[in-house]
PDB file of C-alpha atoms in Angstrom:
ATOM      1  CA  MET G 169      83.120  85.090  43.097  1.00 81.00           C
ATOM      2  CA  ILE G 170      86.628  83.663  42.572  1.00 84.00           C
ATOM      3  CA  LEU G 171      86.743  81.912  38.752  1.00 85.00           C
ATOM      4  CA  SER G 172      87.951  78.767  37.871  1.00 88.00           C
ATOM      5  CA  GLU G 173      90.435  78.113  34.992  1.00 90.00           C
ATOM      6  CA  THR G 174      87.548  77.982  32.374  1.00 91.00           C
ATOM      7  CA  GLY G 175      85.935  81.152  33.879  1.00 90.00           C
ATOM      8  CA  VAL G 176      89.339  83.020  33.434  1.00 93.00           C
ATOM      9  CA  SER G 177      89.515  81.718  29.708  1.00 95.00           C
ATOM     10  CA  ARG G 178      85.934  82.814  28.945  1.00 95.00           C
ATOM     11  CA  VAL G 179      86.795  86.481  30.315  1.00 96.00           C
ATOM     12  CA  ASN G 180      89.937  86.410  28.585  1.00 96.00           C
ATOM     13  CA  GLY G 181      88.475  85.270  25.346  1.00 96.00           C
ATOM     14  CA  TYR G 182      85.946  87.976  25.964  1.00 96.00           C
ATOM     15  CA  LEU G 183      89.178  90.633  25.997  1.00 97.00           C
ATOM     16  CA  PHE G 184      90.772  89.311  22.984  1.00 97.00           C
ATOM     17  CA  VAL G 185      88.115  89.637  21.179  1.00 95.00           C
ATOM     18  CA  LEU G 186      87.405  92.979  22.171  1.00 95.00           C
ATOM     19  CA  GLU G 187      90.686  93.996  21.619  1.00 95.00           C
ATOM     20  CA  ARG G 188      91.192  92.565  18.287  1.00 94.00           C
ATOM     21  CA  SER G 189      88.160  94.519  16.811  1.00 90.00           C
ATOM     22  CA  LEU G 190      88.810  97.522  18.422  1.00 90.00           C
ATOM     23  CA  LYS G 191      92.675  97.097  16.769  1.00 89.00           C
ATOM     24  CA  THR G 192      91.123  98.083  13.806  1.00 81.00           C
ATOM     25  CA  PHE G 193      90.398 101.609  14.085  1.00 77.00           C
ATOM     26  CA  LEU G 194      91.552 102.979  17.252  1.00 83.00           C
ATOM     27  CA  PRO G 195      95.482 104.040  18.045  1.00 85.00           C
ATOM     28  CA  PRO G 196      96.972 101.155  19.742  1.00 91.00           C
ATOM     29  CA  ASP G 197      97.375 103.164  23.493  1.00 91.00           C
ATOM     30  CA  VAL G 198      93.548 104.437  23.187  1.00 90.00           C
ATOM     31  CA  VAL G 199      92.991  99.900  22.877  1.00 93.00           C
ATOM     32  CA  ARG G 200      95.275  99.495  25.875  1.00 95.00           C
ATOM     33  CA  ASP G 201      93.105 102.273  28.158  1.00 95.00           C
ATOM     34  CA  ALA G 202      89.739 100.648  26.608  1.00 95.00           C
ATOM     35  CA  VAL G 203      90.329  97.165  27.463  1.00 96.00           C
ATOM     36  CA  ARG G 204      92.247  97.835  30.645  1.00 96.00           C
ATOM     37  CA  GLU G 205      88.896  99.759  31.722  1.00 96.00           C
ATOM     38  CA  ILE G 206      86.485  96.761  30.614  1.00 96.00           C
ATOM     39  CA  ASP G 207      89.062  94.339  32.135  1.00 96.00           C
ATOM     40  CA  SER G 208      88.334  96.361  35.188  1.00 95.00           C
ATOM     41  CA  HIS G 209      84.755  96.474  35.042  1.00 96.00           C
ATOM     42  CA  LEU G 210      84.511  92.611  34.464  1.00 95.00           C
ATOM     43  CA  ARG G 211      86.501  91.970  38.080  1.00 94.00           C
ATOM     44  CA  GLU G 212      84.673  93.987  39.450  1.00 94.00           C
ATOM     45  CA  ARG G 213      81.653  92.714  38.747  1.00 93.00           C
ATOM     46  CA  ILE G 214      82.901  89.293  38.966  1.00 93.00           C
ATOM     47  CA  ALA G 215      83.947  89.935  42.703  1.00 91.00           C
ATOM     48  CA  ALA G 216      80.664  91.232  43.511  1.00 90.00           C
ATOM     49  CA  ALA G 217      78.821  87.863  42.366  1.00 88.00           C
ATOM     50  CA  ASP G 218      77.350  85.423  44.883  1.00 81.00           C
ATOM     51  CA  GLY G 219      80.013  82.682  44.308  1.00 74.00           C
ATOM     52  CA  THR G 220      77.385  80.215  45.694  1.00 76.00           C
ATOM     53  CA  LEU G 221      75.789  80.049  42.331  1.00 79.00           C
ATOM     54  CA  ASP G 222      76.730  78.608  38.921  1.00 86.00           C
ATOM     55  CA  GLU G 223      79.743  80.370  37.810  1.00 87.00           C
ATOM     56  CA  ARG G 224      79.406  79.703  34.285  1.00 90.00           C
ATOM     57  CA  ALA G 225      75.614  81.211  34.514  1.00 91.00           C
ATOM     58  CA  SER G 226      77.177  83.997  36.543  1.00 92.00           C
ATOM     59  CA  LEU G 227      79.775  85.118  33.999  1.00 94.00           C
ATOM     60  CA  GLU G 228      77.348  84.409  30.898  1.00 94.00           C
ATOM     61  CA  ARG G 229      74.879  87.402  32.566  1.00 94.00           C
ATOM     62  CA  ILE G 230      77.912  89.735  33.704  1.00 95.00           C
ATOM     63  CA  LEU G 231      79.094  89.502  29.758  1.00 95.00           C
ATOM     64  CA  ALA G 232      75.471  89.555  28.325  1.00 95.00           C
ATOM     65  CA  GLU G 233      74.808  92.659  30.897  1.00 94.00           C
ATOM     66  CA  LEU G 234      78.189  94.380  29.360  1.00 94.00           C
ATOM     67  CA  GLY G 235      77.568  93.320  25.893  1.00 93.00           C
ATOM     68  CA  PRO G 236      78.880  91.065  23.027  1.00 92.00           C
ATOM     69  CA  PRO G 237      82.655  92.374  22.471  1.00 93.00           C
ATOM     70  CA  LEU G 238      81.522  93.212  18.816  1.00 88.00           C
ATOM     71  CA  ARG G 239      78.651  95.468  19.867  1.00 86.00           C
ATOM     72  CA  VAL G 240      80.840  97.442  22.377  1.00 91.00           C
ATOM     73  CA  ALA G 241      83.762  97.713  19.736  1.00 89.00           C
ATOM     74  CA  GLN G 242      81.271  99.310  17.383  1.00 82.00           C
ATOM     75  CA  ALA G 243      80.404 101.844  20.122  1.00 84.00           C
ATOM     76  CA  TYR G 244      83.645 103.011  20.528  1.00 85.00           C
ATOM     77  CA  SER G 245      83.977 103.412  16.650  1.00 78.00           C
ATOM     78  CA  VAL G 246      80.736 105.502  16.278  1.00 75.00           C
ATOM     79  CA  GLU G 247      81.924 107.657  19.217  1.00 75.00           C
ATOM     80  CA  ARG G 248      85.244 107.810  18.142  1.00 77.00           C
ATOM     81  CA  THR G 249      85.742 107.484  14.372  1.00 80.00           C
ATOM     82  CA  ILE G 250      82.273 109.110  13.115  1.00 82.00           C
ATOM     83  CA  ASP G 251      81.761 111.775  16.027  1.00 76.00           C
ATOM     84  CA  GLU G 252      85.053 112.957  15.653  1.00 78.00           C
ATOM     85  CA  ALA G 253      84.558 113.209  11.655  1.00 85.00           C
ATOM     86  CA  ILE G 254      81.339 115.208  12.280  1.00 83.00           C
ATOM     87  CA  MET G 255      82.801 117.277  15.189  1.00 78.00           C
ATOM     88  CA  THR G 256      85.855 118.444  13.715  1.00 82.00           C
ATOM     89  CA  GLY G 257      84.800 118.057   9.927  1.00 84.00           C
ATOM     90  CA  HIS G 258      88.563 117.740   9.246  1.00 87.00           C
ATOM     91  CA  LEU G 259      89.588 115.901   6.142  1.00 85.00           C
ATOM     92  CA  VAL G 260      91.760 112.845   8.093  1.00 86.00           C
ATOM     93  CA  PRO G 261      88.727 111.765  10.708  1.00 85.00           C
ATOM     94  CA  MET G 262      86.127 112.379   7.854  1.00 88.00           C
ATOM     95  CA  PHE G 263      88.152 109.591   5.442  1.00 87.00           C
ATOM     96  CA  ARG G 264      89.052 107.417   8.654  1.00 83.00           C
ATOM     97  CA  ALA G 265      85.117 106.965   9.124  1.00 86.00           C
ATOM     98  CA  MET G 266      84.111 107.035   5.696  1.00 88.00           C
ATOM     99  CA  TRP G 267      87.065 103.821   5.112  1.00 86.00           C
ATOM    100  CA  ARG G 268      85.824 102.289   8.437  1.00 79.00           C
ATOM    101  CA  LEU G 269      82.179 101.695   7.120  1.00 83.00           C
ATOM    102  CA  ALA G 270      83.061 100.975   3.535  1.00 87.00           C
ATOM    103  CA  VAL G 271      84.839  98.237   4.678  1.00 82.00           C
ATOM    104  CA  THR G 272      82.581  97.051   7.384  1.00 76.00           C
ATOM    105  CA  THR G 273      78.811  98.361   5.834  1.00 81.00           C
ATOM    106  CA  MET G 274      77.477  97.874   2.326  1.00 88.00           C
ATOM    107  CA  ALA G 275      75.789 101.309   3.218  1.00 88.00           C
ATOM    108  CA  GLY G 276      79.435 102.717   3.785  1.00 88.00           C
ATOM    109  CA  PHE G 277      80.692 100.751   0.763  1.00 92.00           C
ATOM    110  CA  ALA G 278      78.246 102.466  -1.732  1.00 93.00           C
ATOM    111  CA  ALA G 279      78.534 105.815  -0.098  1.00 92.00           C
ATOM    112  CA  ALA G 280      82.334 105.348  -0.331  1.00 92.00           C
ATOM    113  CA  LEU G 281      82.225 104.256  -3.853  1.00 94.00           C
ATOM    114  CA  GLY G 282      79.882 107.801  -4.719  1.00 93.00           C
ATOM    115  CA  LEU G 283      82.665 109.782  -2.684  1.00 91.00           C
ATOM    116  CA  PHE G 284      85.582 107.949  -5.263  1.00 92.00           C
ATOM    117  CA  ALA G 285      83.284 108.844  -8.093  1.00 94.00           C
ATOM    118  CA  GLY G 286      83.447 112.875  -7.153  1.00 92.00           C
ATOM    119  CA  PHE G 287      86.899 112.696  -6.204  1.00 91.00           C
ATOM    120  CA  VAL G 288      87.842 111.207  -9.542  1.00 92.00           C
ATOM    121  CA  ILE G 289      85.368 114.345 -11.003  1.00 92.00           C
ATOM    122  CA  SER G 290      86.708 116.904  -9.399  1.00 92.00           C
ATOM    123  CA  PHE G 291      90.126 115.787 -10.313  1.00 91.00           C
ATOM    124  CA  ALA G 292      89.294 115.393 -13.794  1.00 89.00           C
ATOM    125  CA  PHE G 293      87.781 119.083 -13.988  1.00 90.00           C
ATOM    126  CA  VAL G 294      90.907 120.599 -12.460  1.00 91.00           C
ATOM    127  CA  ALA G 295      93.579 118.445 -14.339  1.00 89.00           C
ATOM    128  CA  ILE G 296      91.509 120.487 -17.271  1.00 87.00           C
ATOM    129  CA  ALA G 297      92.408 123.739 -15.934  1.00 87.00           C
ATOM    130  CA  VAL G 298      96.029 122.755 -15.629  1.00 88.00           C
ATOM    131  CA  MET G 299      96.711 121.354 -18.975  1.00 86.00           C
ATOM    132  CA  LYS G 300      94.807 123.957 -20.927  1.00 86.00           C
ATOM    133  CA  PRO G 301      97.503 126.566 -20.825  1.00 84.00           C
ATOM    134  CA  LEU G 302     100.140 123.544 -21.346  1.00 85.00           C
ATOM    135  CA  PHE G 303      98.264 121.721 -24.152  1.00 84.00           C
ATOM    136  CA  PRO G 304      95.990 124.668 -25.954  1.00 82.00           C
ATOM    137  CA  ASP G 305      95.463 122.253 -29.174  1.00 81.00           C
ATOM    138  CA  ASN G 306      94.154 119.288 -27.124  1.00 83.00           C
ATOM    139  CA  VAL G 307      92.317 120.186 -24.295  1.00 84.00           C
ATOM    140  CA  GLY G 308      89.176 121.698 -24.341  1.00 82.00           C
ATOM    141  CA  LEU G 309      85.167 121.213 -25.276  1.00 83.00           C
ATOM    142  CA  TRP G 310      85.522 118.754 -28.647  1.00 85.00           C
ATOM    143  CA  VAL G 311      83.268 119.033 -31.387  1.00 85.00           C
ATOM    144  CA  TYR G 312      82.756 117.118 -34.733  1.00 83.00           C
ATOM    145  CA  ASN G 313      83.692 119.035 -37.689  1.00 80.00           C
ATOM    146  CA  ALA G 314      80.693 117.811 -39.696  1.00 80.00           C
ATOM    147  CA  SER G 315      77.774 118.224 -37.171  1.00 80.00           C
ATOM    148  CA  GLY G 316      79.422 120.766 -35.242  1.00 78.00           C
ATOM    149  CA  ILE G 317      77.933 118.904 -32.429  1.00 80.00           C
ATOM    150  CA  PRO G 318      80.083 119.134 -29.082  1.00 79.00           C
ATOM    151  CA  HIS G 319      80.378 115.643 -27.342  1.00 79.00           C
ATOM    152  CA  ASP G 320      83.162 115.505 -24.907  1.00 80.00           C
ATOM    153  CA  LEU G 321      85.100 117.957 -22.226  1.00 82.00           C
ATOM    154  CA  GLY G 322      88.497 116.152 -21.564  1.00 82.00           C
ATOM    155  CA  ILE G 323      92.096 115.974 -22.758  1.00 84.00           C
ATOM    156  CA  ARG G 324      93.018 114.021 -25.973  1.00 77.00           C
ATOM    157  CA  PHE G 325      96.455 113.341 -27.574  1.00 79.00           C
ATOM    158  CA  PRO G 326      96.617 112.945 -30.418  1.00 83.00           C
ATOM    159  CA  ALA G 327      93.933 115.171 -31.809  1.00 76.00           C
ATOM    160  CA  PRO G 328      91.636 113.171 -34.086  1.00 80.00           C
ATOM    161  CA  ALA G 329      91.417 114.648 -37.434  1.00 80.00           C
ATOM    162  CA  ASP G 330      87.360 114.897 -37.687  1.00 80.00           C
ATOM    163  CA  GLU G 331      87.058 116.907 -34.258  1.00 81.00           C
ATOM    164  CA  HIS G 332      88.348 120.460 -33.138  1.00 83.00           C
ATOM    165  CA  ILE G 333      87.495 121.848 -30.134  1.00 83.00           C
ATOM    166  CA  VAL G 334      86.184 124.820 -29.345  1.00 79.00           C
ATOM    167  CA  GLY G 335      86.373 128.047 -26.643  1.00 69.00           C
ATOM    168  CA  GLY G 336      89.459 129.115 -25.361  1.00 78.00           C
ATOM    169  CA  TYR G 337      91.568 129.502 -22.387  1.00 83.00           C
ATOM    170  CA  TRP G 338      87.620 130.327 -20.381  1.00 84.00           C
ATOM    171  CA  ILE G 339      87.742 126.626 -19.932  1.00 84.00           C
ATOM    172  CA  ILE G 340      90.204 127.228 -17.021  1.00 87.00           C
ATOM    173  CA  PRO G 341      88.084 128.969 -14.441  1.00 89.00           C
ATOM    174  CA  ILE G 342      85.129 127.124 -15.597  1.00 88.00           C
ATOM    175  CA  SER G 343      87.116 124.025 -15.083  1.00 88.00           C
ATOM    176  CA  LEU G 344      88.457 124.902 -11.875  1.00 91.00           C
ATOM    177  CA  PHE G 345      85.137 126.248 -10.470  1.00 93.00           C
ATOM    178  CA  ALA G 346      83.408 122.934 -11.614  1.00 91.00           C
ATOM    179  CA  GLY G 347      85.869 121.090  -9.956  1.00 91.00           C
ATOM    180  CA  LEU G 348      86.303 122.883  -6.478  1.00 93.00           C
ATOM    181  CA  LEU G 349      82.255 122.532  -6.618  1.00 94.00           C
ATOM    182  CA  VAL G 350      82.342 119.158  -7.058  1.00 93.00           C
ATOM    183  CA  LEU G 351      84.511 119.128  -4.347  1.00 92.00           C
ATOM    184  CA  VAL G 352      82.613 120.657  -1.882  1.00 93.00           C
ATOM    185  CA  LEU G 353      79.486 118.983  -2.815  1.00 94.00           C
ATOM    186  CA  ASN G 354      81.596 115.721  -2.166  1.00 92.00           C
ATOM    187  CA  TYR G 355      82.894 116.836   1.272  1.00 92.00           C
ATOM    188  CA  ARG G 356      78.957 118.168   2.184  1.00 92.00           C
ATOM    189  CA  GLY G 357      77.591 114.462   1.087  1.00 92.00           C
ATOM    190  CA  ALA G 358      80.288 112.602   2.932  1.00 92.00           C
ATOM    191  CA  LYS G 359      79.310 114.620   5.884  1.00 90.00           C
ATOM    192  CA  ARG G 360      75.709 114.437   5.482  1.00 90.00           C
ATOM    193  CA  PHE G 361      75.719 110.645   5.011  1.00 91.00           C
ATOM    194  CA  LEU G 362      78.148 110.123   8.485  1.00 88.00           C
ATOM    195  CA  ILE G 363      75.116 112.436  10.254  1.00 85.00           C
ATOM    196  CA  TRP G 364      72.857 110.028   9.164  1.00 85.00           C
ATOM    197  CA  TRP G 365      74.502 106.888   9.888  1.00 82.00           C
ATOM    198  CA  ARG G 366      75.258 108.016  13.359  1.00 74.00           C
ATOM    199  CA  ASN G 367      71.396 109.096  13.882  1.00 69.00           C
ATOM    200  CA  ARG G 368      70.570 105.938  12.348  1.00 66.00           C
ATOM    201  CA  ARG G 369      72.790 104.067  14.924  1.00 55.00           C
ATOM    202  CA  LEU G 370      70.812 105.733  17.971  1.00 46.00           C
TER     203      LEU G 370
ATOM    204  CA  MET Q 212      59.851 106.284  12.908  1.00 69.00           C
ATOM    205  CA  SER Q 213      58.637 102.940  15.347  1.00 79.00           C
ATOM    206  CA  HIS Q 214      58.194 103.763  18.834  1.00 82.00           C
ATOM    207  CA  GLU Q 215      61.350 101.952  20.028  1.00 79.00           C
ATOM    208  CA  THR Q 216      63.526 104.072  17.722  1.00 75.00           C
ATOM    209  CA  TRP Q 217      62.125 107.210  19.405  1.00 79.00           C
ATOM    210  CA  GLN Q 218      62.403 105.987  22.714  1.00 81.00           C
ATOM    211  CA  GLU Q 219      66.361 104.751  21.960  1.00 77.00           C
ATOM    212  CA  GLN Q 220      66.826 108.575  20.724  1.00 76.00           C
ATOM    213  CA  LEU Q 221      65.657 109.949  23.560  1.00 84.00           C
ATOM    214  CA  ARG Q 222      67.596 107.679  25.834  1.00 84.00           C
ATOM    215  CA  ARG Q 223      70.623 108.076  23.786  1.00 78.00           C
ATOM    216  CA  GLY Q 224      69.907 112.249  23.704  1.00 81.00           C
ATOM    217  CA  THR Q 225      69.832 112.394  27.624  1.00 91.00           C
ATOM    218  CA  LEU Q 226      72.637 109.804  28.047  1.00 91.00           C
ATOM    219  CA  ASP Q 227      75.277 112.600  28.071  1.00 92.00           C
ATOM    220  CA  LEU Q 228      73.260 114.669  30.828  1.00 95.00           C
ATOM    221  CA  ALA Q 229      73.035 112.222  32.870  1.00 96.00           C
ATOM    222  CA  ILE Q 230      76.708 110.685  32.969  1.00 96.00           C
ATOM    223  CA  LEU Q 231      77.788 114.498  33.599  1.00 97.00           C
ATOM    224  CA  LEU Q 232      75.047 114.915  36.218  1.00 97.00           C
ATOM    225  CA  THR Q 233      76.366 111.681  37.862  1.00 97.00           C
ATOM    226  CA  VAL Q 234      79.816 112.957  38.174  1.00 97.00           C
ATOM    227  CA  SER Q 235      79.167 116.515  39.289  1.00 96.00           C
ATOM    228  CA  ALA Q 236      79.189 115.890  42.792  1.00 94.00           C
ATOM    229  CA  VAL Q 237      81.936 113.384  43.186  1.00 96.00           C
ATOM    230  CA  PRO Q 238      84.330 111.449  41.185  1.00 97.00           C
ATOM    231  CA  ARG Q 239      83.012 107.718  40.177  1.00 97.00           C
ATOM    232  CA  TYR Q 240      84.606 105.132  38.135  1.00 96.00           C
ATOM    233  CA  GLY Q 241      82.821 103.468  35.019  1.00 95.00           C
ATOM    234  CA  LEU Q 242      80.895 100.625  37.225  1.00 95.00           C
ATOM    235  CA  ALA Q 243      79.833 103.378  39.916  1.00 95.00           C
ATOM    236  CA  ILE Q 244      78.501 105.673  37.327  1.00 96.00           C
ATOM    237  CA  ILE Q 245      76.696 102.604  35.607  1.00 95.00           C
ATOM    238  CA  GLN Q 246      75.127 101.407  39.016  1.00 95.00           C
ATOM    239  CA  HIS Q 247      74.208 105.419  39.973  1.00 96.00           C
ATOM    240  CA  LEU Q 248      72.248 105.307  36.509  1.00 95.00           C
ATOM    241  CA  GLU Q 249      70.719 102.185  36.902  1.00 93.00           C
ATOM    242  CA  ALA Q 250      69.377 102.898  40.080  1.00 94.00           C
ATOM    243  CA  PHE Q 251      67.694 106.385  39.248  1.00 94.00           C
ATOM    244  CA  THR Q 252      67.194 105.550  35.627  1.00 92.00           C
ATOM    245  CA  ASP Q 253      66.543 102.994  32.829  1.00 88.00           C
ATOM    246  CA  LEU Q 254      69.113 104.821  30.482  1.00 88.00           C
ATOM    247  CA  VAL Q 255      71.882 102.027  30.492  1.00 84.00           C
ATOM    248  CA  VAL Q 256      70.833  99.383  28.319  1.00 77.00           C
ATOM    249  CA  THR Q 257      74.195  97.836  27.591  1.00 84.00           C
ATOM    250  CA  GLU Q 258      76.731  98.404  30.124  1.00 91.00           C
ATOM    251  CA  GLY Q 259      79.558  98.559  27.647  1.00 90.00           C
ATOM    252  CA  THR Q 260      78.304 101.423  25.740  1.00 87.00           C
ATOM    253  CA  ILE Q 261      78.920 103.666  28.279  1.00 92.00           C
ATOM    254  CA  TYR Q 262      83.007 103.896  28.312  1.00 94.00           C
ATOM    255  CA  PRO Q 263      83.080 105.072  24.726  1.00 91.00           C
ATOM    256  CA  ILE Q 264      80.579 107.932  25.770  1.00 91.00           C
ATOM    257  CA  LEU Q 265      82.729 108.520  28.655  1.00 95.00           C
ATOM    258  CA  GLY Q 266      85.846 108.319  26.518  1.00 92.00           C
ATOM    259  CA  ARG Q 267      84.256 111.199  23.947  1.00 88.00           C
ATOM    260  CA  LEU Q 268      82.934 113.149  26.761  1.00 92.00           C
ATOM    261  CA  THR Q 269      86.680 113.096  27.824  1.00 93.00           C
ATOM    262  CA  ARG Q 270      87.996 113.809  24.667  1.00 87.00           C
ATOM    263  CA  GLU Q 271      85.716 116.786  24.590  1.00 86.00           C
ATOM    264  CA  GLY Q 272      87.390 118.052  27.844  1.00 93.00           C
ATOM    265  CA  LEU Q 273      84.425 117.889  29.638  1.00 96.00           C
ATOM    266  CA  LEU Q 274      85.403 114.651  31.901  1.00 97.00           C
ATOM    267  CA  GLU Q 275      88.763 114.618  33.141  1.00 97.00           C
ATOM    268  CA  ALA Q 276      89.869 110.576  33.790  1.00 97.00           C
ATOM    269  CA  LYS Q 277      92.573 109.253  36.488  1.00 96.00           C
ATOM    270  CA  TRP Q 278      93.539 105.589  37.124  1.00 96.00           C
ATOM    271  CA  VAL Q 279      93.437 104.867  40.806  1.00 96.00           C
ATOM    272  CA  GLU Q 280      95.352 102.023  42.194  1.00 93.00           C
ATOM    273  CA  GLY Q 281      95.375 100.247  45.309  1.00 87.00           C
ATOM    274  CA  GLU Q 282      91.984 100.995  46.016  1.00 86.00           C
ATOM    275  CA  ALA Q 283      90.451  97.874  45.341  1.00 83.00           C
ATOM    276  CA  PRO Q 284      92.187  94.610  44.106  1.00 87.00           C
ATOM    277  CA  HIS Q 285      92.170  96.451  40.470  1.00 88.00           C
ATOM    278  CA  PRO Q 286      92.662  99.780  39.036  1.00 93.00           C
ATOM    279  CA  ARG Q 287      89.647 101.986  38.554  1.00 96.00           C
ATOM    280  CA  LYS Q 288      89.564 104.728  36.321  1.00 97.00           C
ATOM    281  CA  TYR Q 289      87.999 107.522  37.794  1.00 97.00           C
ATOM    282  CA  TYR Q 290      86.155 110.778  36.008  1.00 98.00           C
ATOM    283  CA  LYS Q 291      85.518 113.701  37.277  1.00 97.00           C
ATOM    284  CA  LEU Q 292      83.848 116.943  35.814  1.00 97.00           C
ATOM    285  CA  THR Q 293      85.927 119.322  34.337  1.00 97.00           C
ATOM    286  CA  ARG Q 294      85.459 123.426  34.383  1.00 97.00           C
ATOM    287  CA  ALA Q 295      84.290 123.480  30.794  1.00 97.00           C
ATOM    288  CA  GLY Q 296      82.363 120.079  31.700  1.00 97.00           C
ATOM    289  CA  ALA Q 297      80.430 122.106  34.720  1.00 97.00           C
ATOM    290  CA  LYS Q 298      79.627 125.016  32.400  1.00 97.00           C
ATOM    291  CA  ARG Q 299      78.309 122.422  29.707  1.00 96.00           C
ATOM    292  CA  LEU Q 300      76.309 120.947  32.622  1.00 97.00           C
ATOM    293  CA  ASN Q 301      74.668 124.316  33.660  1.00 97.00           C
ATOM    294  CA  ASP Q 302      73.687 124.941  29.964  1.00 97.00           C
ATOM    295  CA  MET Q 303      72.430 121.844  29.501  1.00 96.00           C
ATOM    296  CA  LYS Q 304      70.141 121.453  32.631  1.00 97.00           C
ATOM    297  CA  THR Q 305      68.967 124.956  31.535  1.00 97.00           C
ATOM    298  CA  GLU Q 306      67.957 123.575  28.046  1.00 96.00           C
ATOM    299  CA  TRP Q 307      66.357 120.663  29.811  1.00 96.00           C
ATOM    300  CA  GLN Q 308      64.239 122.219  31.886  1.00 96.00           C
ATOM    301  CA  ALA Q 309      62.850 124.983  29.751  1.00 97.00           C
ATOM    302  CA  PHE Q 310      62.220 122.140  27.116  1.00 95.00           C
ATOM    303  CA  VAL Q 311      60.453 120.246  29.797  1.00 96.00           C
ATOM    304  CA  THR Q 312      58.140 123.074  30.379  1.00 97.00           C
ATOM    305  CA  LYS Q 313      57.710 123.614  27.180  1.00 97.00           C
ATOM    306  CA  ILE Q 314      56.243 119.935  26.305  1.00 95.00           C
ATOM    307  CA  ASP Q 315      54.596 119.886  29.789  1.00 96.00           C
ATOM    308  CA  ARG Q 316      52.679 122.946  28.080  1.00 96.00           C
ATOM    309  CA  LEU Q 317      52.122 121.728  24.892  1.00 96.00           C
ATOM    310  CA  MET Q 318      50.536 118.312  26.794  1.00 95.00           C
ATOM    311  CA  ASP Q 319      48.181 120.594  28.969  1.00 95.00           C
ATOM    312  CA  ALA Q 320      47.048 122.574  26.145  1.00 96.00           C
ATOM    313  CA  ALA Q 321      46.780 119.445  24.151  1.00 95.00           C
ATOM    314  CA  GLU Q 322      44.570 117.854  27.186  1.00 93.00           C
ATOM    315  CA  ASN Q 323      42.228 121.502  27.772  1.00 92.00           C
ATOM    316  CA  ASP Q 324      41.508 120.941  24.139  1.00 89.00           C
ATOM    317  CA  ALA Q 325      40.214 117.631  24.457  1.00 80.00           C
TER     318      ALA Q 325
END
């Protein structure tokens, strides 16, 4: 089948939407290659189609069999971004996959929010460990002078008059351990979420 | 899990093996792989989703891809099995046959119990 101008425009429109979608998460050279391959597929299918039939119906059937461009792009997303993150377990692909899900899905956004909170908590513990030797009277477990009840773990400038800190440098290893523990749990949680998401997408 | 989800997971789980088998004897380009799969199986539901899988298998070093021009009015991207791909395919075939044998045995046992 040889396409009319309208048919060519329809194919170009499909490829344009696919390219735009892929560009949001794939490097330019990978996008070019992927679009070229889908273009080749379409040309092959169109060339083999019966030219005596209605062009529009034939073309729409070919495009439907290929799948909507957003669905094809999503398949690339799952295969590329999430699989790479799960397979390698490296931080950069993990962040890229989480970011991709966070900006495109509600579940991804919620998970990314949880991940962010985890990193903040982890950072806070590490900050306590680092700041304790520098400001020993301002960093630690805070206790009310009157009741003696501990109520806060953190850094305070200036130190409140009605409170004092208990303990000493023991807080450094404990904070470091807690910070690293939260970091590891965060990492494992993110990986589990990505595996769950990929299985859900099957 | 619904029956459809189970079927979809089964399909997805076997697609890698099916693709590796399709290019094991001769190099094939994307559409030829799809047509081969369609001729022997019903694993291809949406044609466009096969290409990302081919890309992943290539990144994993199981397939080697090469653009060929001049063979058709448009260029075709051919895929062939690498040495690592051939080894993985052998492992997958062995595991698949063992798996099928076990499930068959289980089904026979269930029928005998009935």
